[in-house]
Short mmCIF file of C-alpha atoms in Angstrom, two decimals:
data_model
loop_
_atom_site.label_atom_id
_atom_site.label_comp_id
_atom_site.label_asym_id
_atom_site.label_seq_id
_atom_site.Cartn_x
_atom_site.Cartn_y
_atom_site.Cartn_z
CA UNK A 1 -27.45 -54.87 49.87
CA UNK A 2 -25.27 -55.20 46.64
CA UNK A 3 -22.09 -52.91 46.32
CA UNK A 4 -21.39 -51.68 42.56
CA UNK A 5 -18.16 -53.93 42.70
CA UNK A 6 -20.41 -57.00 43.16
CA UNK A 7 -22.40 -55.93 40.28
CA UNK A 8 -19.46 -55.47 37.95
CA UNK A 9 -18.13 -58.97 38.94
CA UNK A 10 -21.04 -60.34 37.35
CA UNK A 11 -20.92 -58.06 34.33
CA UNK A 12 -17.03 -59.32 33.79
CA UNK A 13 -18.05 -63.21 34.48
CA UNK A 14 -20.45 -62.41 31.66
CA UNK A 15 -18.11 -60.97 29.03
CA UNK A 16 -16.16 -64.01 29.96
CA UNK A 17 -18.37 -65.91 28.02
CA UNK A 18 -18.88 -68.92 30.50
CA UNK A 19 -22.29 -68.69 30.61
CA UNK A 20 -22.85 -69.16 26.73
CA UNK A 21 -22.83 -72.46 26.34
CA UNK A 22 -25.12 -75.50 25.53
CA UNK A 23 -23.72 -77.42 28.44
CA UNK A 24 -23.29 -75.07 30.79
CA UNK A 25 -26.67 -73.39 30.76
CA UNK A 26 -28.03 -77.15 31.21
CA UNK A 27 -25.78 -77.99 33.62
CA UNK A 28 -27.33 -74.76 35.85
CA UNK A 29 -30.42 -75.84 35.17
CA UNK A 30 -30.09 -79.63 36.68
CA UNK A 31 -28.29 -77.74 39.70
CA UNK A 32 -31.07 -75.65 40.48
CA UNK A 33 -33.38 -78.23 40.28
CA UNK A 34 -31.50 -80.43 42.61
CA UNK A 35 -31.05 -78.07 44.98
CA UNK A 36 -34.73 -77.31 44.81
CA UNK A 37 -35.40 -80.84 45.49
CA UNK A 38 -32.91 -81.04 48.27
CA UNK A 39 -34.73 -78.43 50.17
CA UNK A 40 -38.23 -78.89 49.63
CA UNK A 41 -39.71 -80.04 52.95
CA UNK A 42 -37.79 -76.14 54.65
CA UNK A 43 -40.06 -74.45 51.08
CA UNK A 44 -43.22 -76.30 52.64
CA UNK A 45 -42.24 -74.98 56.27
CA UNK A 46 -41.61 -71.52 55.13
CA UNK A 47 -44.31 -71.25 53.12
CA UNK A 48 -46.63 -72.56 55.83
CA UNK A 49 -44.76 -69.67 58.00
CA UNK A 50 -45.62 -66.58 55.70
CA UNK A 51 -48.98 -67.15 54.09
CA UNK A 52 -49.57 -70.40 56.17
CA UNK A 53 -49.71 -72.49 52.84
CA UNK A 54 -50.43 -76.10 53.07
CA UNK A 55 -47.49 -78.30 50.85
CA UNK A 56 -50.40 -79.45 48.44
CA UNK A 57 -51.21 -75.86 47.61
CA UNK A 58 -47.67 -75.02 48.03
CA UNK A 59 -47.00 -77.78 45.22
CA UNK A 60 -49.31 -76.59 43.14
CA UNK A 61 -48.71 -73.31 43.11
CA UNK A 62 -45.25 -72.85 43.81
CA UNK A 63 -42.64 -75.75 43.49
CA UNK A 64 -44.50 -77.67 41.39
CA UNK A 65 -45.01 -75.06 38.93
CA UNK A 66 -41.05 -74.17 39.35
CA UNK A 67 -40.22 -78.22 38.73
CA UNK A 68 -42.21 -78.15 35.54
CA UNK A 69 -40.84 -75.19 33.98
CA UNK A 70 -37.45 -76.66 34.74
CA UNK A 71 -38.32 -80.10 33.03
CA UNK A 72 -39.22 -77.94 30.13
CA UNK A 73 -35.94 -75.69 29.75
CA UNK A 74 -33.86 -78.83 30.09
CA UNK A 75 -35.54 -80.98 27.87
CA UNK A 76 -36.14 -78.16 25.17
CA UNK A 77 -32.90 -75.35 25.50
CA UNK A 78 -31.26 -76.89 22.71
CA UNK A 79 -33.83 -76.15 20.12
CA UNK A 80 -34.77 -72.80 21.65
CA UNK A 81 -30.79 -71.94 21.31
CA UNK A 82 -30.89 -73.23 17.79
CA UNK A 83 -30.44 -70.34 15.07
CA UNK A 84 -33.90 -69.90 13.36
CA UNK A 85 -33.91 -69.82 9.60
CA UNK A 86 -35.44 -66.53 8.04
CA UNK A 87 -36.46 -65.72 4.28
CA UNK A 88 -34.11 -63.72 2.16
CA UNK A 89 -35.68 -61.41 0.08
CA UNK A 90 -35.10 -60.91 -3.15
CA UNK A 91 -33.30 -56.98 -2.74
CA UNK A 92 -30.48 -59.41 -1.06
CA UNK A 93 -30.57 -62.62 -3.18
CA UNK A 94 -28.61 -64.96 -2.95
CA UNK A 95 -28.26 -64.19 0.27
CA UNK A 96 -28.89 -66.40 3.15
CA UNK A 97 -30.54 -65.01 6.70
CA UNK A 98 -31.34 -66.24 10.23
CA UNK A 99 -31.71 -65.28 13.62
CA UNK A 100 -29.65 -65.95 16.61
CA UNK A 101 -31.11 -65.97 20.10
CA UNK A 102 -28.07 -63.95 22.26
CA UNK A 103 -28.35 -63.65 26.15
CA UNK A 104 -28.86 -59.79 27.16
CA UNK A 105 -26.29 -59.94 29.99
CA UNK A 106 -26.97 -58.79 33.73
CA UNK A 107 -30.43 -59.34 34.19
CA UNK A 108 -32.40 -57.91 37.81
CA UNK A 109 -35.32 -60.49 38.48
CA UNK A 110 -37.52 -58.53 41.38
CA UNK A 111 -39.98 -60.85 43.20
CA UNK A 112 -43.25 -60.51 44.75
CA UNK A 113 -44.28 -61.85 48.54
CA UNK A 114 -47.99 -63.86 47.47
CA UNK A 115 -45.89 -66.40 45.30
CA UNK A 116 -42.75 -65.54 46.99
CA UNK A 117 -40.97 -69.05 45.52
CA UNK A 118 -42.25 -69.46 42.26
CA UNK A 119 -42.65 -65.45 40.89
CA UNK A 120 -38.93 -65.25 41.27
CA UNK A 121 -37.50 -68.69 40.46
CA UNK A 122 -39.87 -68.89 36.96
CA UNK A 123 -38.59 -65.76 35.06
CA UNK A 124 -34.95 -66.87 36.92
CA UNK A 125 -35.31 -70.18 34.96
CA UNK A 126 -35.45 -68.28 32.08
CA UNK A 127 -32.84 -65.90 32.39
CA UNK A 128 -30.13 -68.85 33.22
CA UNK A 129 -31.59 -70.44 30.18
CA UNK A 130 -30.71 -68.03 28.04
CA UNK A 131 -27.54 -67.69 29.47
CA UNK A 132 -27.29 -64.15 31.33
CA UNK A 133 -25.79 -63.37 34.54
CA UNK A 134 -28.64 -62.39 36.93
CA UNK A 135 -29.51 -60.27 40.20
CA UNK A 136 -32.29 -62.06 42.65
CA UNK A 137 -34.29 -59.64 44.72
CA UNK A 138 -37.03 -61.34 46.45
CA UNK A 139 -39.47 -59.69 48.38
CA UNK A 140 -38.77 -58.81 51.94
CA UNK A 141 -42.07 -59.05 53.89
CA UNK A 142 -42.08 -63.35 52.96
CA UNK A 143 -38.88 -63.42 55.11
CA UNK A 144 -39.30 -67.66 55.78
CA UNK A 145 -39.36 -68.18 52.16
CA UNK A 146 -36.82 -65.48 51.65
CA UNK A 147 -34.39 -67.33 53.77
CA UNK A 148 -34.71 -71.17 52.46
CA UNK A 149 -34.17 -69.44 48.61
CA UNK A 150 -30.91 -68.17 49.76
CA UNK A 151 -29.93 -71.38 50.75
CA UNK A 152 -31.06 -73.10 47.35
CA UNK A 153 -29.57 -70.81 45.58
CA UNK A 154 -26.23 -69.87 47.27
CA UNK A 155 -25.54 -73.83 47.29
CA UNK A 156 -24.93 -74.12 43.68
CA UNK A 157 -24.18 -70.61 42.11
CA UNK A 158 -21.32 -68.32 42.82
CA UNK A 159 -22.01 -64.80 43.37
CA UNK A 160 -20.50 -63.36 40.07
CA UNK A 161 -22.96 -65.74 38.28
CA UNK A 162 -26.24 -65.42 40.45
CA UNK A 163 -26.06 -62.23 42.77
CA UNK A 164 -29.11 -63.06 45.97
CA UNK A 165 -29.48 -59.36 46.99
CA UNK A 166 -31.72 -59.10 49.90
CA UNK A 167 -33.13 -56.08 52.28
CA UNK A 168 -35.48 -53.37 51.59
CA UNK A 169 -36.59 -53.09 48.21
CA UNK A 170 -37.33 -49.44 48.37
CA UNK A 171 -33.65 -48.73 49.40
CA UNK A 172 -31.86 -51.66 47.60
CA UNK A 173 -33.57 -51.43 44.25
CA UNK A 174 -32.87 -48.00 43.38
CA UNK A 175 -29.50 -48.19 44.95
CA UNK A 176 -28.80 -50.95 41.82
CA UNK A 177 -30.79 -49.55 39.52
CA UNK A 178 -29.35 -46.41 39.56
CA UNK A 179 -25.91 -47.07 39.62
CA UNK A 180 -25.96 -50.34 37.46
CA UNK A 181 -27.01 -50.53 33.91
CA UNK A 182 -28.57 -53.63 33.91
CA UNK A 183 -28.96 -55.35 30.53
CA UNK A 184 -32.99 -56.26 31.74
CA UNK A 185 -35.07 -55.58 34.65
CA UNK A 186 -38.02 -58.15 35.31
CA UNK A 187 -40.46 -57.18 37.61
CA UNK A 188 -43.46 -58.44 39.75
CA UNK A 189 -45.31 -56.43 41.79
CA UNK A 190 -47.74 -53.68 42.07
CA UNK A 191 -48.80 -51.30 39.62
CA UNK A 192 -47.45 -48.36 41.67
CA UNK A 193 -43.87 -49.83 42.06
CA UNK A 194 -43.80 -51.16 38.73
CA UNK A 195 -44.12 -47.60 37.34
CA UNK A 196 -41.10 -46.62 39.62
CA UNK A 197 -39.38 -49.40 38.57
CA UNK A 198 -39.86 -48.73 34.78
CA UNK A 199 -39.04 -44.73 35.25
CA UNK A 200 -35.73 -45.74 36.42
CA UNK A 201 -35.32 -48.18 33.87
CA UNK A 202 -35.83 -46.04 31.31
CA UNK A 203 -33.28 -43.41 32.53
CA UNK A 204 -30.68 -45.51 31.56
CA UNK A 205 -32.61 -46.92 28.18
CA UNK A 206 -32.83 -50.46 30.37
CA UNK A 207 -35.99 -52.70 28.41
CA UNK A 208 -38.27 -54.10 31.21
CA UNK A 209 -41.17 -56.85 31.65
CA UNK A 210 -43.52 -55.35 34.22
CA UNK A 211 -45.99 -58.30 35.44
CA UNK A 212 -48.45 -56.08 37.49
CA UNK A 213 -51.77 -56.55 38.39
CA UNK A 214 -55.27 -55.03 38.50
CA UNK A 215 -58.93 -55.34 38.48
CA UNK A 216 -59.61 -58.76 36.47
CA UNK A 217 -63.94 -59.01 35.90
CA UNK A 218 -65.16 -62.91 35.71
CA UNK A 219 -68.27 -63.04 33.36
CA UNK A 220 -71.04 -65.76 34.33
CA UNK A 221 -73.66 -65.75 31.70
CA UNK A 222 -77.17 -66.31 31.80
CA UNK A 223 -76.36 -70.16 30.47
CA UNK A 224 -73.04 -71.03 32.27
CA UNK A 225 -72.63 -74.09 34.25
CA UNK A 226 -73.67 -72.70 37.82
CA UNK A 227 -72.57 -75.30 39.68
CA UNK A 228 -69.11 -75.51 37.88
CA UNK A 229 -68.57 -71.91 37.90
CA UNK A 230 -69.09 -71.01 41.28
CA UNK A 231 -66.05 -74.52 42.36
CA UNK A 232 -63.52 -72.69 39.73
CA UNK A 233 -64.14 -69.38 41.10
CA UNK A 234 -64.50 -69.85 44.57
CA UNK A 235 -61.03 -72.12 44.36
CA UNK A 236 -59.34 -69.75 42.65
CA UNK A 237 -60.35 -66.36 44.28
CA UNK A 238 -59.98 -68.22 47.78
CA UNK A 239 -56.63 -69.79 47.05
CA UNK A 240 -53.53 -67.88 49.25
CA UNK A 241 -56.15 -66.28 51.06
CA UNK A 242 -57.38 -64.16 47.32
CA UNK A 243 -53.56 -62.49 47.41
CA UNK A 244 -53.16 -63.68 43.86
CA UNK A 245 -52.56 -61.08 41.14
CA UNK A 246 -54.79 -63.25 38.88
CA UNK A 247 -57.57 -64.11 40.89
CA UNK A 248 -61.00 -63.23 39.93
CA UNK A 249 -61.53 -59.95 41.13
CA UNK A 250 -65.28 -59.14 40.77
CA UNK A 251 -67.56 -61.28 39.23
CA UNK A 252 -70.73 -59.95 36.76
CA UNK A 253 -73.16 -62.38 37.20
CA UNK A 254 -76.05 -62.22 34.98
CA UNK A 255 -79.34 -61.20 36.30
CA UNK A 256 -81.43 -64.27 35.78
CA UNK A 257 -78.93 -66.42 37.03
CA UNK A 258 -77.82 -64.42 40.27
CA UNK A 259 -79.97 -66.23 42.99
CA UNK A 260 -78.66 -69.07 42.00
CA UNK A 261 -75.36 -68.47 41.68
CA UNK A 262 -75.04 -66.35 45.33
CA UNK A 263 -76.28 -69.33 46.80
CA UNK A 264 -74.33 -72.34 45.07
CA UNK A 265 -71.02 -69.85 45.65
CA UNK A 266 -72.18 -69.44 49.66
CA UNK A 267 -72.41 -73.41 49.29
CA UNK A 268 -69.34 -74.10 47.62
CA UNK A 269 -67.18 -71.58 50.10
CA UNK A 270 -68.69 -73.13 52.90
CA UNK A 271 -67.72 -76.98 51.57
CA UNK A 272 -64.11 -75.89 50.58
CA UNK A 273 -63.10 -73.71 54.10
CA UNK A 274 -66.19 -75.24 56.47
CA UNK A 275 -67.50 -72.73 58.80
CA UNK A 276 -63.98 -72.26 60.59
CA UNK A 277 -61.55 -70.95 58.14
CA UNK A 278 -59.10 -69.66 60.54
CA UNK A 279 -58.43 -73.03 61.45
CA UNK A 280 -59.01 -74.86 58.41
CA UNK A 281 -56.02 -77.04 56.53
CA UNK A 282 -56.93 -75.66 53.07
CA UNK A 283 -56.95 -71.59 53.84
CA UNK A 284 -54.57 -69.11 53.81
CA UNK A 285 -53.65 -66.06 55.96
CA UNK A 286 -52.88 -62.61 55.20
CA UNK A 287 -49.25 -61.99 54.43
CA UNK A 288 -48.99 -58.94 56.79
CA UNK A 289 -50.87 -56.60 59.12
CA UNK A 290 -50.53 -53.59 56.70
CA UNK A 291 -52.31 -56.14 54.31
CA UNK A 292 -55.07 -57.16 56.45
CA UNK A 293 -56.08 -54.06 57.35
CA UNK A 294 -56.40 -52.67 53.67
CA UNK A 295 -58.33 -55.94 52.89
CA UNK A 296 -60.75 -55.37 55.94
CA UNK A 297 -61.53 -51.90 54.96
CA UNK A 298 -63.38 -53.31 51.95
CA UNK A 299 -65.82 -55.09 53.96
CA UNK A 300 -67.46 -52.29 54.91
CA UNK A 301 -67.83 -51.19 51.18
CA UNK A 302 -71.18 -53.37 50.40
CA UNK A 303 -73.27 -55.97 51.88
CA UNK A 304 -71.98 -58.66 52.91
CA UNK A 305 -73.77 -61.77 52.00
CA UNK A 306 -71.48 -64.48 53.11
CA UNK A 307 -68.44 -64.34 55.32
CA UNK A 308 -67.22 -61.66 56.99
CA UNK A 309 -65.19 -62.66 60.23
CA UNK A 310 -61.76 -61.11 60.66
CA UNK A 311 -59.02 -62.13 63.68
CA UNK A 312 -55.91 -59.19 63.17
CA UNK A 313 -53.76 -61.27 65.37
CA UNK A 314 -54.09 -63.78 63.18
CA UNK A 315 -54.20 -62.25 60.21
CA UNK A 316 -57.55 -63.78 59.36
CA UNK A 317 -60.15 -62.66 56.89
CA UNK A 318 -62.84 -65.17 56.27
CA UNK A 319 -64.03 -65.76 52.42
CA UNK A 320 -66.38 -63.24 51.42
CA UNK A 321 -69.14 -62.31 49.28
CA UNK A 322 -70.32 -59.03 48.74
CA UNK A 323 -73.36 -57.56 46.45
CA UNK A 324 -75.39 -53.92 46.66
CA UNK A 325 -71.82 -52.24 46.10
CA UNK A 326 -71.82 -48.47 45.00
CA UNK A 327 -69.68 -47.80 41.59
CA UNK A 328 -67.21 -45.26 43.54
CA UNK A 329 -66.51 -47.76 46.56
CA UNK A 330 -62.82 -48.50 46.96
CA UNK A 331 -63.47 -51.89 46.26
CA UNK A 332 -64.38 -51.36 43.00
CA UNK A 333 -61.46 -49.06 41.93
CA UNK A 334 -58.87 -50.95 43.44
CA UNK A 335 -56.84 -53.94 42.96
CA UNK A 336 -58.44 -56.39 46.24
CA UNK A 337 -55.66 -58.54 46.73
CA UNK A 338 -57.63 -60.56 49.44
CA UNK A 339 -60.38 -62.77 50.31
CA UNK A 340 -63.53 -60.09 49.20
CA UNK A 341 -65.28 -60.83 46.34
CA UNK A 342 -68.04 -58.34 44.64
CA UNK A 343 -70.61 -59.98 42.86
CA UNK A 344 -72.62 -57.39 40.58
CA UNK A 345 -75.17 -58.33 37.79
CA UNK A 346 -76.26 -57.34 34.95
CA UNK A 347 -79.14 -57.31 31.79
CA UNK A 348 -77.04 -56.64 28.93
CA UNK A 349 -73.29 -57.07 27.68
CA UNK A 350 -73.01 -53.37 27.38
CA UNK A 351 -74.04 -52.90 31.14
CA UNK A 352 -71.57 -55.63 32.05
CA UNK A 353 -68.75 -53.81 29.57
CA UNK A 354 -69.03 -50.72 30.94
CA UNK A 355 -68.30 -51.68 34.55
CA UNK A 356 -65.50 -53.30 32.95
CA UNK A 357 -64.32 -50.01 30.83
CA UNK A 358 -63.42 -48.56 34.08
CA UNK A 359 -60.34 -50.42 34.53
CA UNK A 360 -58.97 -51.63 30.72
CA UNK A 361 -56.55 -53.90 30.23
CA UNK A 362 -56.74 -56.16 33.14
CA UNK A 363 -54.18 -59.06 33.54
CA UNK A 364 -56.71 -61.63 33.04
CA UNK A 365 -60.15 -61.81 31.96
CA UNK A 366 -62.38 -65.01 32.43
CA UNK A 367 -65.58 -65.83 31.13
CA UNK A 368 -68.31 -68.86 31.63
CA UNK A 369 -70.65 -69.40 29.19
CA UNK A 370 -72.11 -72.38 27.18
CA UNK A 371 -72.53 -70.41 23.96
CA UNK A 372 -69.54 -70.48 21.36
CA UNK A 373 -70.83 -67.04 20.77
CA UNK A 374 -70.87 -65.07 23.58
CA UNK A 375 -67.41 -66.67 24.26
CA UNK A 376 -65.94 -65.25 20.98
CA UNK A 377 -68.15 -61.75 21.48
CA UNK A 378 -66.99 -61.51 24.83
CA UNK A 379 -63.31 -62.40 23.98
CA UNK A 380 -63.38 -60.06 21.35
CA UNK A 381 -65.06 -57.52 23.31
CA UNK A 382 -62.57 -57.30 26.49
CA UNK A 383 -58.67 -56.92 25.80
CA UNK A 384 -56.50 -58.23 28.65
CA UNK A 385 -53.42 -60.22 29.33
CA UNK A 386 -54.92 -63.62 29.24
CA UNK A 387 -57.83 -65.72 29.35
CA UNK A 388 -59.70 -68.39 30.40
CA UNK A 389 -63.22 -69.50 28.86
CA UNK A 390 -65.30 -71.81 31.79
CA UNK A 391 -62.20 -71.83 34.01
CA UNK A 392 -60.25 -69.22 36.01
CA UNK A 393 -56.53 -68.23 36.79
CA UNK A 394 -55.53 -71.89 35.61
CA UNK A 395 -53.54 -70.47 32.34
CA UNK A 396 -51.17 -68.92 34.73
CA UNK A 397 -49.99 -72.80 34.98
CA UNK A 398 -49.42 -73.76 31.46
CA UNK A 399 -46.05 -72.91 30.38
CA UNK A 400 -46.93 -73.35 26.92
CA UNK A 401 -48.59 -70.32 26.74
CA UNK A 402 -47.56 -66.93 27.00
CA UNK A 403 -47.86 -64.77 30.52
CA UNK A 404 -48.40 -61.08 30.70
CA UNK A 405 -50.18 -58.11 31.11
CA UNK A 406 -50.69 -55.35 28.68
CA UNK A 407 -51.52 -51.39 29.72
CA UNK A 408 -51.76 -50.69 33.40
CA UNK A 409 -51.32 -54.35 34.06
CA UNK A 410 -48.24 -55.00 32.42
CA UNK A 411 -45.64 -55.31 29.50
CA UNK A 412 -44.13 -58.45 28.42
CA UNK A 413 -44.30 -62.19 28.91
CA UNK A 414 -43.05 -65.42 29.81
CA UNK A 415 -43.20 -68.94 31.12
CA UNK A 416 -41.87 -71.73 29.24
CA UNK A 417 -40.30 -70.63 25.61
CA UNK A 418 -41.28 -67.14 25.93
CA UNK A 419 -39.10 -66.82 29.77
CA UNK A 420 -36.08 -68.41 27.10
CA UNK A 421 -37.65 -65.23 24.45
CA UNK A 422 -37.73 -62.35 27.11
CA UNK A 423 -34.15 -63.29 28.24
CA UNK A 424 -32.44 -63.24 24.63
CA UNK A 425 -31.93 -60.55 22.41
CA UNK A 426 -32.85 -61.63 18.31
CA UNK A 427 -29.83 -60.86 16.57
CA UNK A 428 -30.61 -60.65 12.65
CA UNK A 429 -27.59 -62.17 10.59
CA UNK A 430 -27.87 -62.03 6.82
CA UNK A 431 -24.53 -64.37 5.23
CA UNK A 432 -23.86 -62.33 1.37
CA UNK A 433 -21.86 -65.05 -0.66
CA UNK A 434 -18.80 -63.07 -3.15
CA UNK A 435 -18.91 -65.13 -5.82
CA UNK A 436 -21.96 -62.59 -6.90
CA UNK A 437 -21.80 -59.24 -6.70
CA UNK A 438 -23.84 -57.12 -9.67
CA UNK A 439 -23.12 -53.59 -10.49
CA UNK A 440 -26.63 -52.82 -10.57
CA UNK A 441 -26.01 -52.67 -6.88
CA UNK A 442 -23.57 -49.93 -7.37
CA UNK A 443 -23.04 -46.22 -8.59
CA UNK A 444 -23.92 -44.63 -10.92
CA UNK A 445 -27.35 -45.37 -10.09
CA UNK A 446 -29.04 -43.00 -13.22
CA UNK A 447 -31.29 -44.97 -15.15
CA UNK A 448 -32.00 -48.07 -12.62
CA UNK A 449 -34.99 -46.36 -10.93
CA UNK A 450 -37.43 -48.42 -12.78
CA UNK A 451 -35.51 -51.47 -12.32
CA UNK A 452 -34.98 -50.99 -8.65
CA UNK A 453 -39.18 -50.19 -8.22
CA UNK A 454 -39.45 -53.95 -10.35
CA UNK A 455 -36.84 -55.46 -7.90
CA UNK A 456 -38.37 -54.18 -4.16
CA UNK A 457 -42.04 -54.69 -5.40
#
């Protein structure tokens, strides 16, 4: 647990102005990376330990994903830290104006335990970048992975730079948060946290990004790819055992293609895990008992059409499919988190819409369809964080685009640029040369009414 005198060592390192610099940032950037490097076989053991990850998925998912948004900040900082140039207009001419990225100061980066690794070394990447001082919290219940990133990090950056906080977050958190005024808080979590999280944030006016979750539908129209969509689903709702906070959620499956697609998804699950998950190379497990047993109490909530096995002791629930489920079933009005997947169809877009009205704003919204139209009605149609048209979850991975929710599922973004963005205030400068200076500009200002009306039109 961090003591407030840790906390203001980092706020006085900051005001220092060390961490402003070109150099400097970069020079944090290569350290972290080589320090990643330098441990990567204990990330693929700990990994393997909590959510019993295998290092390709691990790669994938986690330190590959890190890697690349490193390669990215060092390659690219120095135009993201150059000043942009801004119009002047003509109220303020000649004037010259631009905008200067800042770092906030003492940022709090809170982690999640699915992506234990990368959800708190990606927004970290950013914060470094844009040169703040920052707090790491990681999550307590991936305790393997929890112990190799204090390694990486306490290798290469003093604690009045980077502050590794660890314990429980329901006692540590507030404990900071409300005797701190951090300059940022970035958080990733659950909804329910994230709302205690931004409460206490906002009793000391503290800006957040809250990456949350929710309920995100996959669409399958009547003239998607079958075959295709059930491989990018079932990969992607399967992966870390479902506990992904962009994983399809439920799938509406249009009626005249529903037969089909039940059985090329039973197919496809069956290829990918075989008929022994539990011990197969390529499948997760649950992180924790008190999240196996909320998973398993969704199985009861439909039929269950494929899958279905559970082993508590080893936190095993097999890939499932479930259809015939009731509107009010908990497994439609909450976030699953796990290895169930509800497949509901439907006649119209309106029947499909309104399942999805029940829970707006989800973090991500995918849809497959052959028709440019439906995708741009149905993109159109369904606000949400992100999308992906004939693919799912995938944009989580491409750090040139944005990552966020919106509503219930979020505020803010990042990845790439826009971690650099969320970490840096825009400070508006505007240069006034004195070699000019009209009276018009000055009292007595009787008479210039029409000629100020002509001037800010």
């Amino acid at each position: 647990m961090a003591n407030i005198s840790e906390l203001e060592k980092l706020r006085q390192h900051f005001n220092s102005g060390i961490t402003r610099p070109y150099n400097f940032r970069k020079d944090q950037l290569k350290k972290l990376k080589a320090s990643i490097l330098k441990y990567e076989q204990e990330l693929y053991d700990a990994l393997y330990t909590d959510l019993k990850k295998s290092p390709e998925e691990s790669w994938v998912t986690e330190t590959g994903m890190v890697i690349a948004e490193l390669n990215a900040a060092i390659k690219n900082l120095r135009s993201w830290m150059r000043p942009e140039r801004a119009g002047t207009n003509l109220l303020n001419m000649p004037s010259r104006s631009r905008v200067i990225k800042e770092p906030l100061g003492v940022v709090l980066i809170i982690g999640p335990w699915n992506y234990p690794f990368q959800l708190l070394i990606n927004p970290f990447i950013g914060a470094i970048a844009a040169g703040n001082c920052v707090v790491l919290k990681p999550s307590e219940f991936a305790l393997a992975t929890d112990a190799v990133m204090k390694k990486i990090v306490q290798d290469v950056f003093p604690p009045e730079y980077v502050l590794y906080v660890q314990g429980d977050g329901a006692v540590v958190v507030p404990e900071m948060m409300n005797n701190f005024s951090f300059d940022y808080v970035f958080y990733t979590g659950s909804t329910t946290v994230g709302k205690i999280i931004y409460k206490m944030a906002a009793e000391r006016l503290v800006p957040v990004t809250l990456e949350l979750g929710g309920k995100s539908p996959c669409i399958v129209e009547s003239d998607a790819n079958i075959k295709v969509a059930a491989r990018r689903i079932a990969m992607t709702k399967f992966s870390n055992a479902g506990q992904m906070c962009v994983a399809p959620d439920y799938v509406l499956v249009h009626e005249s293609v529903k037969d089909n697609f039940m059985a090329t998804m039973k197919e496809t699950v069956q290829k990918f895990f075989t008929d022994k998950p539990e011990e197969n190379y390529n499948y997760c497990k649950m992180i924790n008992e008190r999240q196996f047993n909320r998973v398993a109490g969704y199985l009861s909530n439909g039929k269950i059409v494929y899958g279905g096995r559970t082993d508590k002791e080893k936190l095993f629930i097999e890939p499932t499919i479930l259809s015939d489920i009731p509107p009010d079933a908990p497994v439609m009005n909450e976030e699953i988190f796990g290895p169930v997947l509800p497949v509901i169809p439907f006649n119209t877009m309106e029947e499909a819409k309104a399942v999805i009205d029940r829970h707006p704003n989800p973090l991500s919204f995918y849809v497959y369809t052959s028709s440019n139209k439906k995708e741009k009605e149905w993109l159109e149609t369904v606000p949400a964080g992100g999308c992906c048209v004939n693919n799912s979850s995938w944009h989580l991975t491409n750090h040139h685009l944005p990552f966020g929710g919106r509503g219930f599922s979020g505020t803010g973004n990042y990845h790439g640029r826009y971690s650099f963005e969320t970490f840096s205030h825009k400070k508006a400068v505007m240069k006034t040369p004195t070699w000019f200076d009209p009276n018009i500009k000055y009292p007595p200002f009787k008479g210039k009414l029409k000629l100020f009306k002509w001037v800010i039109r």
